[in-house]
């Protein structure tokens, strides 16, 4: 039996060796591949932005008033005509909502890379075998927005190769983006032969943000093998990496940002009209575990990993993984002009080298010399000023560079992007994707670059706040008698991080040019010390009662980078590495960001013993978090960077939003009300309940044989292999595990694959564990056998911080005494809550 085990181990090691050899020697060299559009002879000019105002009822109907659009853009583009304002606004919104830039290639490929876990073509389907979800409950179960003017299919669609996809309702006009004559798709592979070419915007799927594209690999042979019924019902058919489906699914930015308008919620959340929708609130009701794991199985570790993402949160680095489990909220985009103004006054960054390849507003001739947009980059000094939207503040090369990075992150030019890391794994070595290579080899990239200024203009005109007073029955939730006192409390204790309108001294004496990079922390500490003085508080109260304060001119954030040592929040998000020098997004982060100093030591608690240890946060960009905007905060609960603070209510109407806000804001201001089975020991010496995301039952890393390389697909079904490793080769598939019930999910997911010595040590321990464990062991026995692996897993973890709902103790008794700020009284906290409802 030992010999049989050795044979299997040798085979597994051989597969690993083949993978490493491929990565380092045989894979296509980065910088040498072209995207599908360029291979098909298409230029960026042939992929121009759509100009139909199809979404005119969205975003509070602003485009129904062209003069209002012009007036909103005029401060940034003086003398802009109403016609040009509307053209750019409409093209920007269309780009955001329907442009996918060829990323259907990525999302189709991830079906195989994820061993069948992710299949967006099933996510948008309503087949009867899919009992948990379909169009009937897509919002409730998946958190996805059903596209207006569609209905669930009654049978497989003949015009969609038998797939159960939504049908356009009779009487609804055509989707202009499907116009193949005006927007001719990219003719490549089977497209234009046995398949229609379609439009370069694809076909509507019935889910906003997802579009259908004819699959270039669906050739005549694939069509003969295609069986739509088996695709939904037969695992032996669809669990096959070689299965070619008739459509690939593309994703627009709107997929993660379009949501129900908080002030105009639909009567039926499953059947909204466009008047009920907005492009900017963020997909706050999006269940990533159910969307990206189409066939949920609680024993599947992949599902449990995604399940750590609360509704409305997603680890945006899950494809180009940094090996840190980092669920983060979908960003709402409100009061964008105010954020731009804050950036221009305070957020200077220095660019160098490849970073200079990012497009700036200055690069577009139609943005004239007298445009305020040209003030956000100085070509002489190579300085940029960027509104920070990313949680770690790494978006620092200009607003357009920040936008363009998003498109690659959701799959644009995946031909190149995927060459720089192992998808979903990250290591063993990650290299930067170069803007220069995209400029040379991707028509989709260049077409996107041409359109992103219009996206910025769209948000400058449309990103208005959603005010509770304007929502159905909204005033009934407000107590006007408390607002004045609440504003004073806000000014004295919150505005220093959550207002872009500050006393003038903040701009004249703080965060000047010398604060760029290495000296940033000195400047931060000087500013923070000043905000605790009577001088600041008096000046801030005066500023708060000026007429422009509670208006669209206030972003209600400073967007400054705040040290996590002060926040005491979970350290995993500020430990993200993707934007560091030499990493995947290196070209999209400034020299200033890469030169940020270490914030010092943070405290972390052992997930088993609760013992406290200190960890020195690295320099070079990590260790900071930018504060969220509080605009429309009443509508955006639960809170924290990962949405772990507060209860979630799925309906999304005003009563549901207010119930979530009420619970979340009280848990923020009274930490003793937080949930979880851990005790968080804060820097103040006080403790409160905290949450570690643990496995609710035993879980396995599951692999169906159809996704293995062809020469080893026999392995899980082999009698020899089953005898050699009965705990791994089970039920005809590979089941690596079990990981015990109660194991912190991030203990497994945060393994640093570049720590080769530690990974090898863990591999040896894991082999011994797999030989010793029995799937039928009790939870207690399984945990006892797994326990020797825990110290090694912590040792090789990229983030050892497991409590997800701790920190932000400002205004509470949990703030350390060294801050010299006593907690607010209950009366002041309640008054503050009433003021926040007005934002």
XYZ file of C-alpha atoms in Angstrom, residues 2-343:
342
model
C 2.872 2.369 0.780
C 4.237 1.742 -2.723
C 0.833 2.604 -4.235
C 0.768 5.840 -2.268
C 4.252 6.655 -3.528
C 3.119 6.123 -7.129
C 0.207 8.522 -6.687
C 2.382 11.078 -4.897
C 4.914 10.885 -7.731
C 2.151 11.496 -10.270
C 0.889 14.508 -8.309
C 4.403 15.920 -7.939
C 4.958 15.390 -11.650
C 1.836 17.437 -12.387
C 3.094 20.215 -10.124
C 6.487 20.100 -11.824
C 4.868 20.298 -15.252
C 2.885 23.328 -14.095
C 5.999 25.092 -12.800
C 7.948 24.291 -15.957
C 5.080 25.679 -18.024
C 4.996 28.839 -15.952
C 8.685 29.602 -16.049
C 9.724 28.257 -19.461
C 6.895 27.199 -21.805
C 4.070 29.708 -21.396
C 3.620 32.427 -23.973
C 5.907 35.330 -23.215
C 4.132 38.449 -21.928
C 4.042 41.300 -24.401
C 3.820 39.041 -27.457
C 0.097 38.281 -27.769
C -2.670 40.199 -29.535
C -6.278 40.416 -28.459
C -9.103 38.919 -30.513
C -10.061 42.276 -31.998
C -6.571 43.026 -33.287
C -6.207 39.474 -34.607
C -9.430 40.043 -36.555
C -8.024 43.242 -38.049
C -10.200 45.577 -35.993
C -8.977 48.991 -34.939
C -10.026 50.956 -31.879
C -11.841 53.380 -34.178
C -14.058 50.530 -35.382
C -15.207 49.924 -31.788
C -16.628 53.371 -31.088
C -18.942 54.089 -28.158
C -22.701 53.798 -28.602
C -24.657 57.045 -28.762
C -28.286 55.991 -28.085
C -29.784 57.410 -24.895
C -31.371 54.047 -24.108
C -31.026 54.448 -20.321
C -32.656 57.893 -20.229
C -34.961 56.930 -17.356
C -32.091 55.770 -15.135
C -30.068 57.956 -12.788
C -33.071 60.049 -11.770
C -33.774 60.811 -15.417
C -31.059 63.458 -15.684
C -30.515 62.953 -19.422
C -34.142 63.843 -20.060
C -32.980 67.373 -19.233
C -30.056 68.033 -21.611
C -29.536 71.524 -20.234
C -29.003 70.075 -16.741
C -26.324 67.764 -18.161
C -24.600 70.704 -19.852
C -24.761 72.796 -16.679
C -23.228 69.986 -14.631
C -20.297 69.620 -17.049
C -19.736 73.304 -17.791
C -17.480 73.903 -14.710
C -15.105 71.234 -16.037
C -15.451 71.954 -19.776
C -16.221 75.661 -20.220
C -18.336 76.601 -23.224
C -19.321 72.977 -23.846
C -22.428 72.854 -26.011
C -25.562 71.053 -24.923
C -25.181 68.692 -27.883
C -21.612 67.712 -27.008
C -22.463 67.388 -23.319
C -25.254 64.958 -24.126
C -23.136 62.962 -26.567
C -20.339 62.471 -24.067
C -22.699 61.795 -21.175
C -24.614 59.149 -23.140
C -21.471 57.448 -24.459
C -20.018 57.368 -20.951
C -23.124 55.776 -19.443
C -23.414 53.257 -22.277
C -19.789 52.285 -21.761
C -20.339 51.780 -18.035
C -23.542 49.783 -18.477
C -22.954 47.604 -21.567
C -19.310 47.737 -22.760
C -17.334 44.599 -21.897
C -14.305 45.046 -24.147
C -13.902 41.392 -25.124
C -13.821 40.121 -21.535
C -16.281 37.331 -22.412
C -13.121 35.402 -23.252
C -12.001 35.567 -19.611
C -15.318 34.626 -18.035
C -15.726 31.657 -20.336
C -12.181 30.493 -19.605
C -12.729 30.742 -15.859
C -15.328 27.998 -16.113
C -12.521 25.536 -16.767
C -9.921 27.187 -14.547
C -12.334 27.068 -11.603
C -13.124 23.374 -12.268
C -16.691 24.241 -13.226
C -17.405 26.290 -10.101
C -18.117 29.467 -12.068
C -20.477 29.381 -15.050
C -22.153 32.709 -15.794
C -24.194 31.173 -18.604
C -25.985 29.120 -15.954
C -26.214 32.146 -13.638
C -28.349 33.973 -16.225
C -30.489 30.897 -16.969
C -33.887 29.837 -15.614
C -33.929 26.100 -16.350
C -36.485 24.108 -14.270
C -33.701 21.943 -12.832
C -32.193 25.028 -11.197
C -34.488 25.000 -8.185
C -32.793 27.734 -6.189
C -32.941 30.617 -8.622
C -34.128 32.021 -11.939
C -35.602 35.276 -13.125
C -38.449 34.817 -10.624
C -36.148 35.449 -7.626
C -32.885 36.732 -9.098
C -32.814 39.818 -6.870
C -33.700 37.973 -3.684
C -31.367 35.010 -4.160
C -28.510 36.382 -6.269
C -28.814 40.113 -5.730
C -28.734 40.687 -9.493
C -30.840 43.294 -11.277
C -33.360 41.854 -13.715
C -33.271 43.781 -16.972
C -36.572 45.588 -17.677
C -38.626 44.464 -20.679
C -37.695 40.788 -20.257
C -39.541 37.741 -18.980
C -38.587 34.223 -17.945
C -38.568 31.633 -20.757
C -41.185 28.882 -20.857
C -38.839 26.562 -22.723
C -35.370 26.468 -24.185
C -35.008 29.193 -26.792
C -34.612 28.010 -30.376
C -32.709 31.206 -31.210
C -30.301 30.556 -28.305
C -29.446 26.907 -29.025
C -31.959 25.597 -26.501
C -30.689 27.655 -23.558
C -33.254 28.821 -20.985
C -32.450 32.513 -21.256
C -34.753 35.456 -20.649
C -36.967 36.560 -23.531
C -37.757 40.106 -24.550
C -41.385 40.962 -23.814
C -43.718 41.541 -26.752
C -44.239 45.226 -27.386
C -40.832 46.294 -26.067
C -38.610 48.046 -28.556
C -35.313 46.525 -29.704
C -32.087 46.770 -27.761
C -30.038 49.285 -29.795
C -26.760 47.758 -28.645
C -27.601 44.520 -30.474
C -27.512 46.365 -33.815
C -24.953 44.318 -35.723
C -24.974 46.728 -38.669
C -24.072 49.746 -36.528
C -21.874 47.924 -34.004
C -20.467 44.963 -35.969
C -18.935 42.330 -33.744
C -15.447 40.884 -33.969
C -15.386 38.185 -36.644
C -13.095 35.437 -35.418
C -13.235 31.657 -35.167
C -16.777 30.333 -35.584
C -18.241 33.836 -35.576
C -19.299 34.599 -39.117
C -19.150 30.965 -40.175
C -21.686 28.713 -38.467
C -22.466 31.440 -35.890
C -23.678 35.035 -36.312
C -21.022 37.629 -35.630
C -23.423 39.716 -33.550
C -22.655 43.140 -32.123
C -19.530 44.122 -30.219
C -21.926 44.859 -27.366
C -23.342 41.333 -27.572
C -26.930 40.384 -26.868
C -28.934 41.336 -23.785
C -28.998 38.488 -21.251
C -31.902 39.649 -19.082
C -29.437 40.594 -16.310
C -28.057 44.128 -16.329
C -24.296 44.133 -16.662
C -24.026 40.730 -18.362
C -24.115 40.381 -22.171
C -24.079 37.307 -24.440
C -21.516 36.848 -27.226
C -21.363 34.091 -29.863
C -18.532 31.794 -28.818
C -15.723 31.719 -31.450
C -14.947 28.129 -30.404
C -18.492 26.867 -31.076
C -17.600 25.369 -34.443
C -19.496 22.722 -36.400
C -18.041 19.879 -34.331
C -18.961 21.618 -31.070
C -22.445 22.273 -32.377
C -22.961 18.571 -33.132
C -21.964 17.691 -29.555
C -24.108 20.411 -27.987
C -27.021 19.205 -25.860
C -28.748 22.034 -23.945
C -30.733 19.687 -21.698
C -27.645 17.770 -20.596
C -25.857 21.095 -20.087
C -28.283 21.819 -17.254
C -28.900 18.332 -15.886
C -26.006 15.924 -16.570
C -22.776 16.429 -14.568
C -20.967 13.886 -16.734
C -21.675 16.186 -19.690
C -21.125 19.700 -18.332
C -18.162 18.871 -16.049
C -15.836 18.847 -19.026
C -13.149 21.405 -19.729
C -13.509 20.678 -23.445
C -17.235 21.469 -23.611
C -17.823 24.366 -26.005
C -20.955 26.396 -25.308
C -22.678 28.515 -27.950
C -22.258 31.729 -25.979
C -19.713 33.418 -23.790
C -20.856 35.922 -21.157
C -19.278 39.375 -21.046
C -19.350 41.687 -18.039
C -19.673 45.473 -17.940
C -18.704 47.721 -15.044
C -22.415 48.136 -14.396
C -22.653 44.523 -13.261
C -21.047 45.505 -9.947
C -22.526 49.001 -9.727
C -26.056 49.195 -11.152
C -28.634 48.813 -8.423
C -32.072 49.900 -7.319
C -32.373 53.640 -6.795
C -32.717 54.077 -2.997
C -35.204 56.930 -3.407
C -37.243 55.290 -6.190
C -37.359 51.580 -5.253
C -39.473 49.279 -7.419
C -42.773 47.954 -6.097
C -41.560 44.480 -7.036
C -37.773 44.154 -6.652
C -37.746 41.308 -9.193
C -39.341 43.498 -11.895
C -37.838 46.997 -11.779
C -38.294 49.606 -14.475
C -35.418 51.787 -15.612
C -36.813 54.657 -13.546
C -36.085 52.515 -10.456
C -32.383 52.042 -11.318
C -29.138 53.955 -10.913
C -25.672 53.364 -12.327
C -23.674 54.406 -9.279
C -24.910 53.014 -5.891
C -22.932 49.789 -6.148
C -24.346 46.270 -6.214
C -25.089 46.273 -2.501
C -27.323 43.198 -2.700
C -24.969 41.028 -4.773
C -24.390 37.502 -3.325
C -20.998 36.647 -4.791
C -20.993 33.107 -3.357
C -24.231 32.229 -5.158
C -23.301 34.015 -8.384
C -19.787 32.655 -8.801
C -20.586 29.176 -7.491
C -23.575 28.315 -9.632
C -24.199 24.937 -7.955
C -23.804 25.729 -4.275
C -22.379 22.924 -2.161
C -21.470 23.768 1.423
C -18.855 21.017 1.427
C -17.021 22.763 -1.401
C -14.254 24.951 0.031
C -14.501 27.264 -3.000
C -18.095 28.023 -2.058
C -17.134 28.639 1.565
C -14.373 30.994 0.449
C -16.809 33.058 -1.622
C -19.322 32.784 1.225
C -17.047 34.935 3.400
C -18.076 37.787 1.088
C -21.170 39.333 2.598
C -23.870 40.600 0.215
C -22.497 43.617 -1.593
C -18.848 42.634 -1.065
C -16.405 40.939 -3.416
C -12.691 40.241 -3.460
C -11.857 42.095 -6.665
C -8.450 40.408 -6.753
C -9.877 36.901 -6.800
C -8.699 36.268 -10.402
C -5.287 37.949 -10.157
C -5.087 36.678 -6.606
C -2.776 38.268 -4.060
C -3.395 35.193 -1.861
C -5.288 37.259 0.695
C -9.006 36.779 1.203
C -10.166 40.381 0.836
C -13.917 40.865 0.388
C -14.567 44.564 -0.122
C -17.740 46.522 -0.725
C -18.873 47.563 -4.189
C -18.080 51.266 -4.203
C -20.897 53.762 -4.427
C -19.950 56.790 -6.520
C -21.576 59.947 -5.165
C -20.697 63.660 -5.408
C -17.855 62.919 -7.827
C -17.131 66.601 -8.562
C -16.511 67.161 -4.840
C -14.116 64.209 -4.734
C -12.276 65.632 -7.728
C -12.003 68.995 -5.961
C -10.692 67.293 -2.815
C -8.112 65.438 -4.882
